[in-house]
Tab-separated table of C-alpha atoms in Angstrom:
chain	number	residue	atom	x	y	z
U	1	MET	CA	-0.249	-0.135	-0.326
U	2	ARG	CA	1.441	3.583	-1.115
U	3	ARG	CA	2.512	5.058	2.004
U	4	LEU	CA	0.667	9.254	2.236
U	5	ALA	CA	4.070	10.535	4.006
U	6	ALA	CA	7.683	11.505	3.876
U	7	ARG	CA	9.548	10.614	5.721
U	8	PRO	CA	13.790	11.729	6.675
U	9	GLY	CA	15.657	10.197	3.375
U	10	ASP	CA	13.006	10.219	1.021
U	11	LEU	CA	13.754	12.516	-1.953
U	12	VAL	CA	11.893	15.043	-2.266
U	13	LEU	CA	10.904	17.336	-6.355
U	14	VAL	CA	11.046	21.035	-5.084
U	15	THR	CA	9.607	23.644	-7.495
U	16	GLY	CA	11.037	26.930	-7.104
U	17	ALA	CA	13.301	26.563	-5.663
U	18	THR	CA	14.946	29.250	-5.399
U	19	GLY	CA	11.879	32.025	-4.939
U	20	ARG	CA	12.052	33.091	-0.587
U	21	ILE	CA	9.623	29.728	0.029
U	22	GLY	CA	11.863	27.432	-1.809
U	23	ALA	CA	14.746	28.302	-1.057
U	24	ASN	CA	14.672	28.390	2.405
U	25	LEU	CA	12.465	24.513	2.287
U	26	CYS	CA	15.208	23.012	0.832
U	27	ALA	CA	18.341	24.564	3.397
U	28	SER	CA	15.380	23.115	6.076
U	29	LEU	CA	14.792	19.846	4.275
U	30	LEU	CA	18.337	18.750	4.209
U	31	ALA	CA	18.225	19.566	7.629
U	32	GLU	CA	16.309	17.551	8.363
U	33	GLY	CA	17.800	14.791	6.638
U	34	PHE	CA	15.801	14.355	3.452
U	35	ARG	CA	17.823	14.580	0.176
U	36	VAL	CA	16.289	17.600	-2.192
U	37	ARG	CA	15.786	17.196	-6.463
U	38	ALA	CA	15.994	21.200	-6.901
U	39	VAL	CA	14.370	22.244	-10.468
U	40	VAL	CA	15.443	26.157	-11.576
U	41	LEU	CA	14.801	27.976	-14.789
U	42	PRO	CA	17.553	27.940	-16.942
U	43	GLY	CA	20.097	30.618	-16.324
U	44	ASP	CA	17.270	31.556	-13.229
U	45	PRO	CA	19.421	34.319	-11.350
U	46	ALA	CA	17.651	33.460	-8.089
U	47	ARG	CA	20.577	30.317	-8.527
U	48	ALA	CA	22.968	31.569	-6.185
U	49	ARG	CA	20.090	31.210	-3.404
U	50	LEU	CA	21.481	27.367	-3.647
U	51	ALA	CA	24.997	28.209	-3.702
U	52	GLY	CA	26.460	25.141	-1.333
U	53	MET	CA	23.308	23.393	-0.870
U	54	ALA	CA	23.973	19.573	-1.661
U	55	LEU	CA	21.228	18.525	-3.475
U	56	GLU	CA	21.159	18.744	-7.404
U	57	VAL	CA	19.870	20.814	-9.351
U	58	VAL	CA	17.558	20.000	-12.588
U	59	GLU	CA	17.680	22.709	-14.663
U	60	ALA	CA	13.295	22.339	-16.179
U	61	ASP	CA	11.028	24.593	-17.855
U	62	LEU	CA	7.200	22.458	-15.412
U	63	LEU	CA	6.522	23.628	-19.427
U	64	ASP	CA	8.787	20.777	-20.740
U	65	ARG	CA	6.620	17.252	-19.915
U	66	PRO	CA	9.869	14.867	-20.943
U	67	VAL	CA	11.953	16.202	-18.797
U	68	VAL	CA	9.491	17.071	-15.517
U	69	ARG	CA	7.885	13.816	-15.916
U	70	ASP	CA	12.237	12.465	-15.686
U	71	ALA	CA	12.091	14.319	-12.980
U	72	ALA	CA	9.496	13.369	-10.215
U	73	ALA	CA	10.104	9.772	-11.494
U	74	ASP	CA	12.243	8.691	-9.151
U	75	VAL	CA	11.037	11.314	-6.114
U	76	ASP	CA	9.223	10.009	-2.956
U	77	ALA	CA	7.242	13.304	-2.119
U	78	ILE	CA	6.438	17.366	-4.415
U	79	CYS	CA	6.883	20.350	-3.240
U	80	HIS	CA	5.159	22.565	-6.226
U	81	LEU	CA	5.753	26.133	-4.746
U	82	ALA	CA	6.556	27.338	-8.312
U	83	ALA	CA	4.209	30.341	-9.294
U	84	VAL	CA	3.560	33.817	-11.574
U	85	MET	CA	2.485	35.980	-8.470
U	86	ASP	CA	2.270	39.225	-10.020
U	87	GLN	CA	1.225	39.396	-14.204
U	88	GLY	CA	2.694	42.782	-14.135
U	89	ASN	CA	4.327	43.287	-18.229
U	90	MET	CA	3.301	39.427	-19.456
U	91	ALA	CA	0.404	38.500	-21.497
U	92	PRO	CA	-3.062	36.329	-20.263
U	93	ALA	CA	-2.080	33.547	-21.844
U	94	GLU	CA	1.742	33.041	-20.853
U	95	PHE	CA	0.059	34.279	-17.173
U	96	TRP	CA	-2.340	31.343	-17.055
U	97	SER	CA	0.414	28.874	-18.914
U	98	ARG	CA	3.041	30.023	-16.311
U	99	ASN	CA	0.978	28.855	-13.394
U	100	VAL	CA	-2.057	26.583	-14.371
U	101	ASP	CA	-0.423	24.694	-17.095
U	102	ALA	CA	2.881	23.926	-14.698
U	103	THR	CA	1.234	22.583	-12.785
U	104	HIS	CA	-0.564	20.241	-14.448
U	105	SER	CA	2.408	19.021	-16.263
U	106	LEU	CA	3.850	18.608	-12.905
U	107	LEU	CA	0.148	16.834	-11.698
U	108	GLU	CA	0.886	14.502	-15.367
U	109	ALA	CA	4.617	13.684	-13.805
U	110	ALA	CA	2.771	12.836	-10.518
U	111	ARG	CA	0.666	10.498	-11.980
U	112	ALA	CA	3.540	8.399	-12.929
U	113	ASN	CA	4.845	7.786	-10.065
U	114	ALA	CA	3.374	5.125	-7.830
U	115	ASN	CA	5.173	5.962	-5.455
U	116	LEU	CA	4.815	8.813	-4.620
U	117	SER	CA	3.509	9.752	-0.345
U	118	ALA	CA	2.849	12.899	-0.645
U	119	PHE	CA	2.221	16.367	-3.679
U	120	VAL	CA	2.063	18.894	-1.921
U	121	PHE	CA	0.697	22.620	-3.418
U	122	ALA	CA	1.665	26.331	-2.809
U	123	SER	CA	-2.293	28.075	-2.807
U	124	THR	CA	-2.678	31.262	-1.993
U	125	ASP	CA	-5.312	33.501	0.509
U	126	ALA	CA	-5.998	34.948	-2.843
U	127	THR	CA	-8.634	32.005	-3.424
U	128	TYR	CA	-10.327	33.858	-0.586
U	129	PRO	CA	-11.831	37.292	-2.030
U	130	ALA	CA	-9.893	38.844	1.044
U	131	SER	CA	-11.167	42.195	0.369
U	132	ARG	CA	-14.877	41.091	0.413
U	133	PRO	CA	-14.626	38.303	2.717
U	134	ARG	CA	-17.894	37.240	4.127
U	135	PHE	CA	-17.441	36.222	7.212
U	136	LEU	CA	-13.837	36.891	9.944
U	137	PRO	CA	-11.235	35.356	10.632
U	138	ILE	CA	-11.815	33.671	6.750
U	139	SER	CA	-11.161	29.306	7.795
U	140	GLU	CA	-11.436	27.580	4.922
U	141	THR	CA	-14.381	26.324	4.865
U	142	HIS	CA	-14.998	30.607	3.847
U	143	PRO	CA	-16.014	29.688	-0.302
U	144	GLN	CA	-12.981	30.857	-2.342
U	145	ASP	CA	-14.174	33.468	-4.704
U	146	PRO	CA	-10.800	35.119	-5.660
U	147	VAL	CA	-11.251	38.626	-7.171
U	148	ASN	CA	-7.394	38.001	-8.943
U	149	ALA	CA	-5.727	36.218	-11.626
U	150	TYR	CA	-2.945	35.360	-9.221
U	151	GLY	CA	-5.864	34.571	-7.289
U	152	LEU	CA	-8.372	32.672	-10.087
U	153	THR	CA	-5.303	30.728	-11.739
U	154	LYS	CA	-4.705	29.084	-7.498
U	155	ALA	CA	-7.586	28.586	-7.283
U	156	VAL	CA	-7.638	26.031	-10.727
U	157	GLY	CA	-4.432	25.107	-9.634
U	158	GLU	CA	-5.719	23.060	-6.208
U	159	ARG	CA	-9.280	21.896	-8.445
U	160	MET	CA	-6.867	19.772	-10.556
U	161	CYS	CA	-4.594	18.509	-7.842
U	162	LEU	CA	-7.138	17.287	-6.182
U	163	GLY	CA	-9.580	16.132	-9.215
U	164	TYR	CA	-5.731	13.749	-9.400
U	165	ARG	CA	-6.628	12.662	-5.810
U	166	THR	CA	-9.802	11.547	-7.027
U	167	GLU	CA	-9.092	10.384	-10.381
U	168	TRP	CA	-5.548	8.794	-10.037
U	169	ASN	CA	-4.047	8.476	-6.226
U	170	VAL	CA	-2.306	11.517	-6.788
U	171	PRO	CA	-1.214	12.692	-2.666
U	172	ALA	CA	-2.590	16.360	-3.062
U	173	ARG	CA	-2.599	18.243	-0.002
U	174	ILE	CA	-2.614	22.151	-0.356
U	175	LEU	CA	-1.318	25.080	1.699
U	176	ARG	CA	-2.920	28.299	1.020
U	177	PHE	CA	0.076	30.739	2.488
U	178	GLY	CA	-0.792	35.264	2.542
U	179	ASN	CA	1.718	37.652	2.974
U	180	VAL	CA	4.724	35.675	3.275
U	181	ALA	CA	8.259	37.259	3.678
U	182	THR	CA	11.546	37.016	4.499
U	183	PRO	CA	13.033	38.750	7.262
U	184	ASP	CA	14.491	41.218	5.826
U	185	GLU	CA	12.066	42.413	3.247
U	186	ARG	CA	9.464	42.935	6.450
U	187	ALA	CA	12.216	44.888	7.960
U	188	SER	CA	12.731	47.389	4.830
U	189	GLY	CA	9.204	48.499	5.396
U	190	ALA	CA	9.288	49.055	1.504
U	191	GLY	CA	5.727	48.473	1.608
U	192	PHE	CA	4.353	51.152	3.937
U	193	ARG	CA	6.648	53.708	1.885
U	194	LEU	CA	3.944	55.983	0.549
U	195	ALA	CA	4.861	55.144	-3.766
U	196	ALA	CA	4.521	51.818	-2.835
U	197	HIS	CA	0.803	52.975	-1.546
U	198	ILE	CA	0.304	54.868	-4.515
U	199	GLU	CA	1.869	51.920	-7.495
U	200	ARG	CA	-1.108	49.348	-5.325
U	201	PHE	CA	-3.496	51.649	-6.480
U	202	ARG	CA	-2.444	52.780	-8.756
U	203	ALA	CA	-2.477	49.062	-10.005
U	204	ALA	CA	-5.547	47.761	-9.188
U	205	LYS	CA	-6.819	50.719	-10.796
U	206	ARG	CA	-5.132	49.821	-13.943
U	207	ASN	CA	-5.511	46.531	-14.513
U	208	HIS	CA	-6.998	44.037	-12.226
U	209	ASP	CA	-3.287	42.699	-10.123
U	210	ASN	CA	-3.953	43.312	-7.195
U	211	TYR	CA	-6.816	42.012	-4.601
U	212	LEU	CA	-8.258	46.402	-3.652
U	213	TRP	CA	-9.367	46.184	-7.580
U	214	ILE	CA	-12.895	45.511	-6.481
U	215	ARG	CA	-13.251	47.431	-3.837
U	216	LEU	CA	-11.697	50.393	-5.853
U	217	LEU	CA	-14.551	50.533	-8.174
U	218	GLU	CA	-16.090	54.197	-7.745
U	219	HIS	CA	-13.361	55.191	-6.785
U	220	ASN	CA	-11.758	57.395	-9.886
U	221	GLN	CA	-8.314	58.104	-7.909
U	222	PRO	CA	-7.901	56.156	-4.958
U	223	TRP	CA	-4.042	57.877	-4.895
U	224	ALA	CA	-4.746	61.360	-5.310
U	225	ALA	CA	-4.907	62.160	-1.320
U	226	LEU	CA	-1.511	60.054	-1.417
U	227	GLU	CA	0.216	62.712	-4.077
U	228	SER	CA	-1.028	65.230	-1.999
U	229	ARG	CA	1.118	64.993	0.991
U	230	PRO	CA	4.588	65.680	-0.297
U	231	ASP	CA	5.094	65.257	3.235
U	232	LEU	CA	4.817	61.348	3.214
U	233	GLU	CA	7.293	60.768	0.949
U	234	ASP	CA	10.426	59.539	3.138
U	235	CYS	CA	8.208	58.374	5.926
U	236	LEU	CA	6.627	55.001	6.740
U	237	ILE	CA	3.305	55.661	6.367
U	238	ALA	CA	-0.031	52.866	7.970
U	239	LEU	CA	-3.480	53.298	5.980
U	240	LEU	CA	-6.040	53.932	7.816
U	241	GLY	CA	-9.503	54.403	6.425
U	242	PRO	CA	-12.429	56.939	6.226
U	243	ASP	CA	-13.085	55.746	8.988
U	244	GLY	CA	-9.801	56.428	11.275
U	245	ARG	CA	-8.892	52.548	11.839
U	246	PRO	CA	-5.696	51.277	10.682
U	247	TRP	CA	-5.081	48.978	7.552
U	248	GLN	CA	-4.526	45.389	8.859
U	249	SER	CA	-3.265	42.537	7.359
U	250	HIS	CA	-2.293	39.094	8.135
U	251	TYR	CA	1.839	39.085	8.280
U	252	THR	CA	3.856	35.306	7.352
U	253	ASP	CA	6.779	34.467	8.139
U	254	VAL	CA	9.372	32.512	5.733
U	255	ARG	CA	9.891	29.505	8.369
U	256	ASP	CA	6.649	29.387	9.145
U	257	CYS	CA	5.423	28.386	6.372
U	258	VAL	CA	8.669	25.970	5.629
U	259	THR	CA	7.741	24.565	9.363
U	260	GLY	CA	3.946	24.240	7.304
U	261	ILE	CA	5.280	22.459	4.284
U	262	LEU	CA	7.629	20.200	6.416
U	263	ALA	CA	4.286	19.722	8.793
U	264	ALA	CA	2.085	18.124	5.745
U	265	LEU	CA	4.472	17.344	4.031
U	266	GLN	CA	4.889	13.977	7.308
U	267	ARG	CA	1.412	13.549	7.765
U	268	GLU	CA	-0.823	11.341	6.379
U	269	ALA	CA	-3.744	13.150	7.749
U	270	ALA	CA	-2.985	15.767	5.607
U	271	ASP	CA	-3.759	14.461	1.894
U	272	GLY	CA	-6.883	15.245	0.521
U	273	GLU	CA	-7.026	18.256	2.676
U	274	ALA	CA	-6.890	22.258	2.021
U	275	PHE	CA	-4.870	24.311	4.731
U	276	ASN	CA	-4.046	27.814	5.650
U	277	ILE	CA	-0.667	28.854	6.713
U	278	LEU	CA	-0.552	32.064	8.135
U	279	GLY	CA	1.367	33.771	11.304
U	280	PRO	CA	0.328	33.898	14.520
U	281	ALA	CA	-1.482	37.118	15.106
U	282	PRO	CA	-2.934	39.958	11.951
U	283	THR	CA	-0.914	43.240	12.453
U	284	THR	CA	-2.503	46.438	11.882
U	285	TRP	CA	-0.394	48.519	9.760
U	286	LEU	CA	-0.519	51.203	12.542
U	287	GLU	CA	1.393	48.680	15.028
U	288	ALA	CA	3.702	47.585	12.494
U	289	VAL	CA	4.206	51.378	11.024
U	290	ARG	CA	4.900	52.193	14.978
U	291	TYR	CA	7.308	49.038	15.564
U	292	LEU	CA	9.273	49.958	12.419
U	293	GLY	CA	9.313	53.591	12.039
U	294	GLU	CA	11.282	52.763	15.723
U	295	ARG	CA	13.663	50.352	15.564
U	296	ARG	CA	15.170	51.542	12.495
U	297	GLY	CA	15.029	55.409	13.588
U	298	ILE	CA	12.509	56.362	10.298
U	299	GLU	CA	9.579	58.393	11.379
U	300	TRP	CA	6.032	56.955	10.806
U	301	ARG	CA	2.672	59.097	9.921
U	302	THR	CA	-0.740	57.761	9.181
U	303	ALA	CA	-2.934	58.026	6.213
U	304	THR	CA	-6.462	58.437	5.498
U	305	VAL	CA	-7.406	56.748	2.263
U	306	ALA	CA	-11.054	55.937	0.213
U	307	ILE	CA	-11.563	52.817	1.666
U	308	ARG	CA	-10.346	50.269	5.363
U	309	GLN	CA	-8.736	46.661	3.766
U	310	ALA	CA	-8.101	44.210	7.416
U	311	THR	CA	-6.991	40.747	6.823
U	312	GLU	CA	-7.505	38.084	8.912
U	313	LEU	CA	-7.661	34.117	9.319
U	314	SER	CA	-7.662	30.508	10.671
U	315	THR	CA	-5.173	28.695	11.350
U	316	ALA	CA	-7.148	26.301	13.733
U	317	LYS	CA	-7.483	23.821	11.043
U	318	ALA	CA	-3.849	23.598	10.387
U	319	ARG	CA	-2.921	23.567	14.954
U	320	GLY	CA	-5.296	21.171	14.361
U	321	ILE	CA	-4.639	18.515	12.150
U	322	LEU	CA	-0.995	18.882	11.084
U	323	GLY	CA	0.197	20.458	14.638
U	324	TYR	CA	1.037	24.311	12.766
U	325	VAL	CA	2.001	26.255	15.733
U	326	PRO	CA	2.996	29.605	13.608
U	327	ARG	CA	5.875	32.094	15.918
U	328	ILE	CA	7.430	34.906	14.508
U	329	THR	CA	5.494	37.541	14.565
U	330	PHE	CA	5.482	40.572	13.053
U	331	GLU	CA	7.323	42.361	15.729
U	332	GLN	CA	10.020	39.299	15.886
U	333	ALA	CA	10.565	38.791	12.187
U	334	VAL	CA	12.025	42.756	11.913
U	335	ASP	CA	14.444	41.663	14.873
U	336	ASP	CA	15.221	39.088	13.234
U	337	GLY	CA	15.456	41.178	9.036
U	338	ILE	CA	17.454	44.393	10.844
U	339	GLN	CA	20.599	41.528	11.653
U	340	MET	CA	20.161	40.594	8.511
U	341	LEU	CA	20.164	44.075	6.928
U	342	ASN	CA	23.177	44.589	8.579
U	343	GLY	CA	24.957	41.280	7.495
U	344	VAL	CA	24.382	38.661	9.963
U	345	ASP	CA	24.069	35.196	9.203
U	346	ILE	CA	20.545	34.076	11.313
U	347	GLY	CA	19.853	30.590	8.971
U	348	VAL	CA	17.516	32.427	6.845
U	349	ILE	CA	18.000	32.740	2.921
U	350	GLY	CA	16.679	36.663	2.391
U	351	MET	CA	16.111	38.327	-0.184
U	352	THR	CA	18.880	40.735	0.057
U	353	VAL	CA	15.801	44.428	-0.196
U	354	ARG	CA	17.967	47.280	0.955
U	355	SER	CA	15.831	50.596	1.926
């Protein structure tokens, strides 16, 4: 009978191995006694993140089905993390192909491997209508109704994974991550700068490439209030809604993501299930910029905008079934990230963010 859980010594195929989650997962798998085969795109400039790791590297495009099938033929488990998150200037057909067709290619390879014990699919909280939830915190029972292209491709990927499990016994389990960053990214504070806020709103109106656009349909130029505030140029900025309450996000440290993946790989009860994998608790943007400002010595301010966004997801199911316990608070991530920005090795592969 097929095993439905991986164990140390197994060979694990990791796609998206040079990404923020993938690189740290590869390092943790090796530390836990697994063997790793990392799939990277030919010429990937981020391959340096895997330097010094005792793993096998396969250069391949996931759309190259024969190569992918060979890469997956003898592995014990697969962690499929590769995806394009931001469509940017990419044509919709190519964006769809990179996220959906590539997942189908990998599922076909998994179907041909009769000894596969686990197929972990990295999904996202963007499969939920996070900007207009029916209830908070959002649990896995919340209807999935993605409002952007990325969330749609991941929702389709989830359905394919479950379909392959039903029809061909591919041992799929789904992890929905949200607002993931490495500590150095978190400590940079880049997302709280004036230019980032303005671009966030402009992108939403320009091509619906983020989850806010559906809340902004009745607002012609939601960035105008920010563009009229040049005094905020050098500050960290917490956005407030029209009612004066700060925005709120549910941040996730990359280390907690890795913890969730390792748990899903090694527990039979994960098979056929979907789990929210996020940080310990949501953080208001006011709390975030205050802490960042104090720790980095950067002035922080508030700015009122046309809408208020507040996100919170439940991790109760992952805690109960996987034994998942997220440990890295926003504050801890910032403290660790400051060390990384100062050149201290804390055992996390960062994104070399500077501010």
